[in-house]
CSV table of C-alpha atoms in Angstrom, one decimal:
chain,number,residue,atom,x,y,z
Z,1,MET,CA,13.4,-0.5,0.4
Z,2,ASN,CA,16.3,-1.7,-1.8
Z,3,THR,CA,18.7,-0.5,0.8
Z,4,ILE,CA,17.0,-2.5,3.5
Z,5,ILE,CA,17.1,-5.7,1.4
Z,6,ILE,CA,20.8,-5.4,0.6
Z,7,TYR,CA,21.7,-4.6,4.2
Z,8,VAL,CA,19.8,-7.7,5.4
Z,9,ILE,CA,21.4,-9.9,2.7
Z,10,THR,CA,24.8,-8.6,3.8
Z,11,VAL,CA,24.3,-9.2,7.5
Z,12,VAL,CA,23.1,-12.8,6.8
Z,13,ALA,CA,26.1,-13.4,4.5
Z,14,ILE,CA,28.5,-12.2,7.2
Z,15,LEU,CA,26.8,-14.4,9.8
Z,16,ILE,CA,27.0,-17.5,7.6
Z,17,SER,CA,30.6,-16.8,6.8
Z,18,LEU,CA,31.4,-16.3,10.5
Z,19,ILE,CA,29.9,-19.7,11.4
Z,20,LYS,CA,31.9,-21.4,8.7
Z,21,ASP,CA,35.2,-19.7,9.3
Z,22,SER,CA,35.9,-16.6,11.4
Z,23,ASN,CA,39.4,-16.0,10.1
Z,24,LYS,CA,38.2,-15.9,6.5
Z,25,THR,CA,35.4,-13.6,7.4
Z,26,VAL,CA,37.8,-11.1,9.1
Z,27,LYS,CA,40.0,-11.3,5.9
Z,28,ALA,CA,36.9,-10.6,3.8
Z,29,LEU,CA,35.9,-7.6,5.9
Z,30,LYS,CA,39.5,-6.3,5.8
Z,31,LYS,CA,39.5,-6.6,2.0
Z,32,ALA,CA,36.2,-4.7,1.9
Z,33,ILE,CA,37.5,-1.9,4.0
Z,34,MET,CA,40.7,-1.7,2.0
Z,35,SER,CA,39.0,-1.6,-1.4
Z,36,LEU,CA,36.5,1.0,-0.1
Z,37,GLU,CA,39.3,3.2,1.1
Z,38,LYS,CA,41.1,2.8,-2.2
Z,39,ILE,CA,38.2,4.2,-4.0
Z,40,LEU,CA,37.2,6.9,-1.5
Z,41,PRO,CA,39.4,9.7,-2.8
Z,42,GLN,CA,38.0,9.3,-6.4
Z,43,PHE,CA,34.6,9.1,-5.0
Z,44,LEU,CA,34.7,12.2,-3.0
Z,45,THR,CA,36.4,14.2,-5.7
Z,46,VAL,CA,33.7,13.2,-8.2
Z,47,ILE,CA,30.9,14.0,-5.7
Z,48,PHE,CA,32.3,17.5,-5.1
Z,49,LEU,CA,32.8,18.0,-8.8
Z,50,VAL,CA,29.2,17.0,-9.7
Z,51,ALA,CA,27.8,19.1,-6.9
Z,52,LEU,CA,29.6,22.2,-8.1
Z,53,ALA,CA,28.8,21.4,-11.8
Z,54,ILE,CA,25.1,21.0,-11.0
Z,55,ALA,CA,25.0,24.3,-9.2
Z,56,PHE,CA,26.5,26.2,-12.0
Z,57,LEU,CA,25.1,24.3,-14.9
Z,58,ASP,CA,21.5,25.2,-14.4
Z,59,GLN,CA,18.7,23.1,-15.8
Z,60,GLU,CA,18.6,25.1,-19.0
Z,61,LYS,CA,22.3,24.4,-19.8
Z,62,ILE,CA,22.1,20.6,-19.0
Z,63,THR,CA,19.0,20.3,-21.1
Z,64,GLN,CA,20.8,22.1,-23.9
Z,65,LEU,CA,23.9,19.8,-23.7
Z,66,LEU,CA,22.2,16.5,-22.8
Z,67,GLY,CA,18.5,17.0,-23.1
Z,68,ASP,CA,15.9,15.7,-25.5
Z,69,ASN,CA,16.9,18.1,-28.2
Z,70,SER,CA,20.6,17.4,-28.0
Z,71,GLY,CA,19.9,14.5,-30.3
Z,72,ILE,CA,22.7,12.4,-31.7
Z,73,TRP,CA,25.4,15.0,-30.7
Z,74,GLY,CA,24.4,14.7,-27.1
Z,75,ILE,CA,24.7,10.9,-27.4
Z,76,LEU,CA,28.0,11.0,-29.2
Z,77,ALA,CA,29.5,13.5,-26.7
Z,78,ALA,CA,28.3,11.4,-23.8
Z,79,SER,CA,29.8,8.2,-25.4
Z,80,ILE,CA,33.2,10.0,-25.9
Z,81,VAL,CA,33.3,11.3,-22.4
Z,82,GLY,CA,32.4,7.8,-21.1
Z,83,SER,CA,35.1,6.2,-23.2
Z,84,ILE,CA,37.8,8.5,-21.8
Z,85,THR,CA,36.9,8.8,-18.2
Z,86,LEU,CA,37.9,6.2,-15.7
Z,87,ILE,CA,35.3,6.6,-12.9
Z,88,PRO,CA,33.8,3.4,-11.4
Z,89,GLY,CA,30.2,2.8,-12.0
Z,90,PHE,CA,29.0,3.4,-8.5
Z,91,VAL,CA,30.5,6.8,-8.6
Z,92,ALA,CA,28.9,7.5,-12.0
Z,93,PHE,CA,25.4,6.4,-11.1
Z,94,PRO,CA,24.6,9.0,-8.5
Z,95,ALA,CA,26.1,11.6,-10.8
Z,96,ALA,CA,23.9,10.3,-13.7
Z,97,ALA,CA,20.8,10.3,-11.5
Z,98,GLU,CA,21.6,13.9,-10.6
Z,99,LEU,CA,21.9,14.9,-14.3
Z,100,LEU,CA,18.6,13.2,-15.1
Z,101,GLU,CA,16.9,15.0,-12.3
Z,102,ASN,CA,18.3,18.2,-13.8
Z,103,GLY,CA,17.1,17.9,-17.3
Z,104,ALA,CA,19.3,15.4,-19.1
Z,105,ALA,CA,17.6,12.9,-21.4
Z,106,PHE,CA,17.8,9.1,-21.0
Z,107,ALA,CA,19.7,8.4,-24.2
Z,108,PRO,CA,22.9,10.3,-23.5
Z,109,ILE,CA,22.9,9.0,-19.9
Z,110,ALA,CA,22.6,5.4,-21.2
Z,111,ALA,CA,25.4,6.1,-23.7
Z,112,PHE,CA,27.6,7.5,-21.1
Z,113,VAL,CA,27.1,4.7,-18.6
Z,114,SER,CA,27.6,2.0,-21.3
Z,115,SER,CA,30.7,3.4,-22.8
Z,116,LEU,CA,32.1,4.2,-19.3
Z,117,MET,CA,31.9,0.5,-18.5
Z,118,MET,CA,32.9,-1.1,-21.7
Z,119,VAL,CA,35.3,1.3,-23.5
Z,120,GLY,CA,38.7,2.1,-21.9
Z,121,ILE,CA,40.8,4.5,-23.9
Z,122,VAL,CA,43.1,5.1,-20.9
Z,123,THR,CA,43.5,1.4,-20.2
Z,124,LEU,CA,44.1,0.5,-23.8
Z,125,PRO,CA,47.9,0.2,-23.5
Z,126,LEU,CA,47.3,-2.3,-20.7
Z,127,GLU,CA,44.8,-4.2,-22.6
Z,128,ILE,CA,47.1,-4.4,-25.7
Z,129,SER,CA,49.8,-5.8,-23.5
Z,130,TYR,CA,47.5,-8.7,-22.7
Z,131,PHE,CA,45.6,-9.4,-25.8
Z,132,GLY,CA,47.6,-7.6,-28.6
Z,133,LYS,CA,46.6,-4.6,-30.7
Z,134,LYS,CA,44.1,-6.2,-33.0
Z,135,ILE,CA,41.8,-7.7,-30.4
Z,136,SER,CA,42.0,-4.7,-28.1
Z,137,ILE,CA,41.1,-2.2,-30.9
Z,138,ILE,CA,38.3,-4.4,-32.2
Z,139,ARG,CA,36.9,-4.8,-28.7
Z,140,ASN,CA,36.9,-1.2,-27.8
Z,141,SER,CA,35.5,0.1,-31.1
Z,142,THR,CA,32.7,-2.4,-31.2
Z,143,ALA,CA,31.9,-1.5,-27.6
Z,144,PHE,CA,31.8,2.1,-28.6
Z,145,VAL,CA,29.3,1.5,-31.3
Z,146,PHE,CA,27.3,-0.7,-28.9
Z,147,SER,CA,27.0,2.2,-26.4
Z,148,ILE,CA,25.3,4.3,-29.0
Z,149,ILE,CA,22.9,1.4,-29.9
Z,150,ALA,CA,22.2,0.9,-26.2
Z,151,ALA,CA,21.4,4.6,-25.9
Z,152,PHE,CA,18.6,4.3,-28.4
Z,153,PHE,CA,17.3,1.1,-27.0
Z,154,VAL,CA,17.2,2.3,-23.4
Z,155,SER,CA,15.6,5.6,-24.3
Z,156,TRP,CA,13.0,3.8,-26.3
Z,157,MET,CA,12.3,1.3,-23.5
Z,158,VAL,CA,11.9,4.0,-20.9
Z,159,SER,CA,9.6,6.0,-23.1
Z,160,ILE,CA,7.1,3.1,-23.7
C,1,MET,CA,50.8,10.0,6.0
C,2,ARG,CA,52.4,11.5,2.9
C,3,GLY,CA,51.0,8.7,0.8
C,4,VAL,CA,47.5,9.5,2.1
C,5,LEU,CA,47.9,13.2,1.4
C,6,LYS,CA,49.1,12.4,-2.1
C,7,ARG,CA,46.1,10.1,-2.8
C,8,TYR,CA,43.7,12.6,-1.5
C,9,ARG,CA,45.2,15.7,-3.1
C,10,PHE,CA,42.5,16.1,-5.7
C,11,THR,CA,39.9,15.6,-3.1
C,12,ILE,CA,41.4,18.2,-0.9
C,13,ILE,CA,41.6,20.7,-3.8
C,14,MET,CA,38.0,20.0,-4.6
C,15,PHE,CA,37.0,20.4,-1.0
C,16,ILE,CA,38.7,23.8,-0.8
C,17,LEU,CA,37.1,24.9,-4.0
C,18,PHE,CA,33.8,23.6,-2.7
C,19,LEU,CA,34.1,25.7,0.5
C,20,LEU,CA,35.2,28.8,-1.6
C,21,ILE,CA,32.2,28.5,-3.9
C,22,ILE,CA,29.8,28.2,-1.0
C,23,MET,CA,31.3,31.3,0.6
C,24,LEU,CA,31.6,33.4,-2.6
C,25,PHE,CA,28.3,32.5,-4.2
C,26,PRO,CA,25.7,32.4,-1.4
C,27,GLY,CA,23.1,32.3,-4.1
C,28,HIS,CA,24.3,28.9,-5.3
C,29,SER,CA,25.3,27.4,-1.9
C,30,GLU,CA,21.9,25.8,-1.2
C,31,ALA,CA,22.0,23.9,-4.5
C,32,VAL,CA,25.6,22.8,-4.0
C,33,LYS,CA,25.0,21.5,-0.5
C,34,GLY,CA,21.8,19.8,-1.5
C,35,SER,CA,23.4,18.0,-4.4
C,36,PHE,CA,26.3,17.0,-2.2
C,37,SER,CA,24.2,15.5,0.6
C,38,ASN,CA,22.0,13.8,-1.9
C,39,GLN,CA,24.9,12.0,-3.5
C,40,ILE,CA,26.4,11.1,-0.1
C,41,LEU,CA,23.1,9.6,1.0
C,42,THR,CA,22.9,7.5,-2.1
C,43,MET,CA,26.4,6.3,-1.5
C,44,ILE,CA,25.9,5.3,2.1
C,45,SER,CA,22.7,3.4,1.3
C,46,ILE,CA,24.5,0.9,-0.9
C,47,ILE,CA,28.3,1.1,-1.0
C,48,PRO,CA,29.2,-0.5,2.4
C,49,PRO,CA,27.2,-3.7,2.0
C,50,VAL,CA,28.3,-4.0,-1.6
C,51,PHE,CA,31.9,-3.9,-0.7
C,52,ILE,CA,31.4,-6.4,2.2
C,53,LEU,CA,29.6,-8.8,-0.2
C,54,LEU,CA,32.4,-8.5,-2.7
C,55,GLY,CA,35.0,-9.1,0.0
C,56,LEU,CA,33.2,-12.3,1.1
C,57,PHE,CA,32.9,-13.5,-2.5
C,58,ASP,CA,36.6,-12.9,-3.0
C,59,VAL,CA,37.5,-15.0,0.1
C,60,TRP,CA,35.1,-17.9,-0.4
C,61,VAL,CA,35.2,-18.6,-4.1
C,62,PRO,CA,38.4,-20.3,-5.3
C,63,ARG,CA,39.5,-19.4,-8.8
C,64,GLU,CA,41.2,-22.5,-9.9
C,65,THR,CA,38.2,-24.8,-9.6
C,66,ILE,CA,36.2,-22.5,-11.9
C,67,ILE,CA,38.8,-21.8,-14.5
C,68,ASN,CA,38.8,-25.4,-15.8
C,69,MET,CA,35.2,-25.3,-16.7
C,70,LEU,CA,35.6,-22.7,-19.5
C,71,GLY,CA,37.5,-24.5,-22.3
C,72,GLU,CA,36.7,-24.8,-26.0
C,73,GLN,CA,34.4,-27.8,-25.3
C,74,SER,CA,32.4,-26.1,-22.6
C,75,GLY,CA,29.7,-25.0,-25.0
C,76,ILE,CA,26.7,-23.0,-23.7
C,77,ARG,CA,27.4,-24.0,-20.1
C,78,GLY,CA,30.8,-22.5,-20.3
C,79,ALA,CA,29.5,-19.3,-21.8
C,80,LEU,CA,26.9,-19.1,-19.0
C,81,LEU,CA,29.5,-19.7,-16.4
C,82,ALA,CA,31.8,-17.1,-17.9
C,83,PHE,CA,28.9,-14.7,-17.9
C,84,PHE,CA,28.0,-15.4,-14.2
C,85,LEU,CA,31.7,-15.2,-13.2
C,86,GLY,CA,32.1,-11.8,-14.7
C,87,SER,CA,28.8,-10.6,-13.2
C,88,ALA,CA,29.8,-11.7,-9.7
C,89,ALA,CA,33.3,-10.1,-9.9
C,90,ALA,CA,34.5,-7.0,-8.3
C,91,GLY,CA,36.8,-4.2,-9.4
C,92,PRO,CA,37.4,-2.1,-12.5
C,93,LEU,CA,37.7,-3.4,-16.0
C,94,TYR,CA,41.4,-3.6,-16.0
C,95,GLY,CA,41.1,-5.9,-13.0
C,96,ALA,CA,39.6,-8.5,-15.3
C,97,PHE,CA,42.7,-8.7,-17.6
C,98,PRO,CA,45.0,-10.6,-15.3
C,99,ILE,CA,42.2,-13.1,-14.4
C,100,ALA,CA,41.4,-13.4,-18.1
C,101,SER,CA,45.0,-14.2,-18.8
C,102,VAL,CA,45.0,-16.9,-16.2
C,103,MET,CA,41.9,-18.3,-17.9
C,104,MET,CA,43.6,-18.3,-21.3
C,105,LYS,CA,46.6,-20.0,-19.7
C,106,LYS,CA,44.4,-22.8,-18.4
C,107,GLY,CA,42.8,-23.2,-21.8
C,108,ALA,CA,39.6,-21.3,-21.7
C,109,SER,CA,38.2,-20.3,-25.1
C,110,ILE,CA,38.6,-16.8,-26.5
C,111,TYR,CA,34.8,-16.6,-26.8
C,112,ASN,CA,34.3,-17.4,-23.1
C,113,VAL,CA,37.1,-15.1,-22.0
C,114,PHE,CA,35.5,-12.1,-23.8
C,115,ILE,CA,32.1,-13.0,-22.4
C,116,PHE,CA,33.7,-12.9,-19.0
C,117,ILE,CA,35.3,-9.5,-19.7
C,118,GLY,CA,32.1,-8.1,-21.1
C,119,ALA,CA,30.1,-9.3,-18.1
C,120,TRP,CA,32.8,-8.0,-15.7
C,121,SER,CA,32.5,-4.6,-17.3
C,122,THR,CA,28.8,-4.3,-17.6
C,123,THR,CA,26.5,-6.7,-15.9
C,124,LYS,CA,27.9,-6.9,-12.4
C,125,ILE,CA,25.1,-7.9,-10.0
C,126,PRO,CA,25.9,-5.3,-7.2
C,127,MET,CA,26.3,-2.6,-9.9
C,128,PHE,CA,23.0,-3.5,-11.3
C,129,LEU,CA,21.3,-3.1,-7.9
C,130,PHE,CA,23.0,0.2,-7.5
C,131,GLU,CA,22.1,1.3,-11.0
C,132,SER,CA,18.4,0.4,-10.3
C,133,ASN,CA,18.5,2.4,-7.1
C,134,ALA,CA,20.0,5.5,-8.8
C,135,LEU,CA,18.4,5.5,-12.2
C,136,GLY,CA,15.3,3.3,-11.8
C,137,TYR,CA,14.4,-0.3,-12.8
C,138,ARG,CA,13.2,0.6,-16.3
C,139,PHE,CA,16.5,2.1,-17.2
C,140,SER,CA,18.7,-0.6,-15.6
C,141,VAL,CA,16.7,-3.6,-16.8
C,142,SER,CA,16.5,-2.4,-20.4
C,143,ARG,CA,20.2,-1.6,-20.3
C,144,LEU,CA,20.9,-5.0,-18.9
C,145,LEU,CA,19.0,-6.7,-21.7
C,146,ILE,CA,20.7,-4.8,-24.5
C,147,SER,CA,24.1,-5.3,-22.8
C,148,ILE,CA,23.7,-9.1,-22.8
C,149,ILE,CA,23.0,-9.0,-26.5
C,150,GLY,CA,25.9,-6.6,-27.0
C,151,ILE,CA,28.4,-8.7,-25.0
C,152,VAL,CA,27.6,-11.9,-26.9
C,153,SER,CA,27.8,-10.1,-30.2
C,154,ILE,CA,31.1,-8.5,-29.4
C,155,SER,CA,32.6,-11.8,-28.2
C,156,PHE,CA,31.3,-13.5,-31.4
C,157,ILE,CA,32.9,-10.8,-33.5
C,158,LEU,CA,36.2,-11.1,-31.6
C,159,ASN,CA,36.2,-14.9,-31.9
C,160,ARG,CA,35.4,-14.7,-35.7
C,161,SER,CA,38.0,-12.0,-36.4
C,162,THR,CA,40.9,-14.0,-35.0
C,163,ASN,CA,42.0,-16.9,-37.2
C,164,THR,CA,43.4,-20.2,-35.9
C,165,LYS,CA,47.0,-19.0,-36.3
C,166,GLU,CA,46.4,-15.8,-34.4
C,167,LYS,CA,44.7,-17.7,-31.6
C,168,GLN,CA,47.6,-20.0,-31.4
C,169,ILE,CA,50.0,-17.1,-31.1
C,170,LEU,CA,47.8,-15.6,-28.4
C,171,TYR,CA,47.7,-18.9,-26.4
C,172,GLU,CA,51.4,-19.3,-26.7
C,173,ARG,CA,51.9,-15.8,-25.4
C,174,PHE,CA,49.9,-16.6,-22.3
C,175,GLN,CA,51.7,-19.9,-21.8
C,176,THR,CA,55.0,-18.3,-21.7
C,177,SER,CA,54.0,-15.2,-19.7
C,178,ASN,CA,54.3,-15.4,-15.9
C,179,SER,CA,51.1,-13.5,-15.1
């Protein structure tokens, strides 16, 4: 259902754009294809990786690592992994959904997704070159703490 | 051609590994294939339209007109605009830094710049749709709510923790940089 809606919106948007300016529309579509192609290798690599991991990490192991009983350690581990990794959200979501289906709890998944988006250990040098050490370090550490708070909140909301 | 090979080298390695695993562990092969096709389907259902929408947005929305509306005096409207801008953006977090630096250069407030960066990282509209698809509305809506609170708090903390002198140094840095 969601898929149909978003496809319809996209087609309408393309048509409106075409009527207004066909050159710009072609440029936009080229941009779309280029950015998609840029992300594709990362995408496929992660998909393969997750598929293999899921097969060998059976339900029991995932539940152990990220399940309901993994508690604060599961959340912390998920936050740290999310802070270090540099995978785009739309690569991470299917992977996260797959983990949930296979026994992971909501809290660590929320922690992972939040820290993945907000905390960038790998990009920290780049951030420092723009905003300086102080701001960058404060931003990333507060965002890390936030990802843990978000984990508790989301898991509580889902359980109501 | 070589560039393509280089970019896809990890993918190719993973693919070979994937095939090996399927051949060597027939017991696991069903689960591996199932998970793979599952993820590919999720991707096809949402990725192409999202990228097209982002491309259109990029082409149609001029940056300069927007940047002026985010200065120190912009108040709640500026913050809302910064939030919306970040949410409508495309690309990874580090893509926000150059744009943020242009905003600073044009005199946008630190508070608004970090609201923008926070929204860019977390509350992107297409991402939200995709997240709902993959993880369910309860998960995505509650994460969105807490994220908005988080982004505003983090921006507030950042704004409070930099004193006037530090801000001035920061602004001067952006004025003199050519980014």
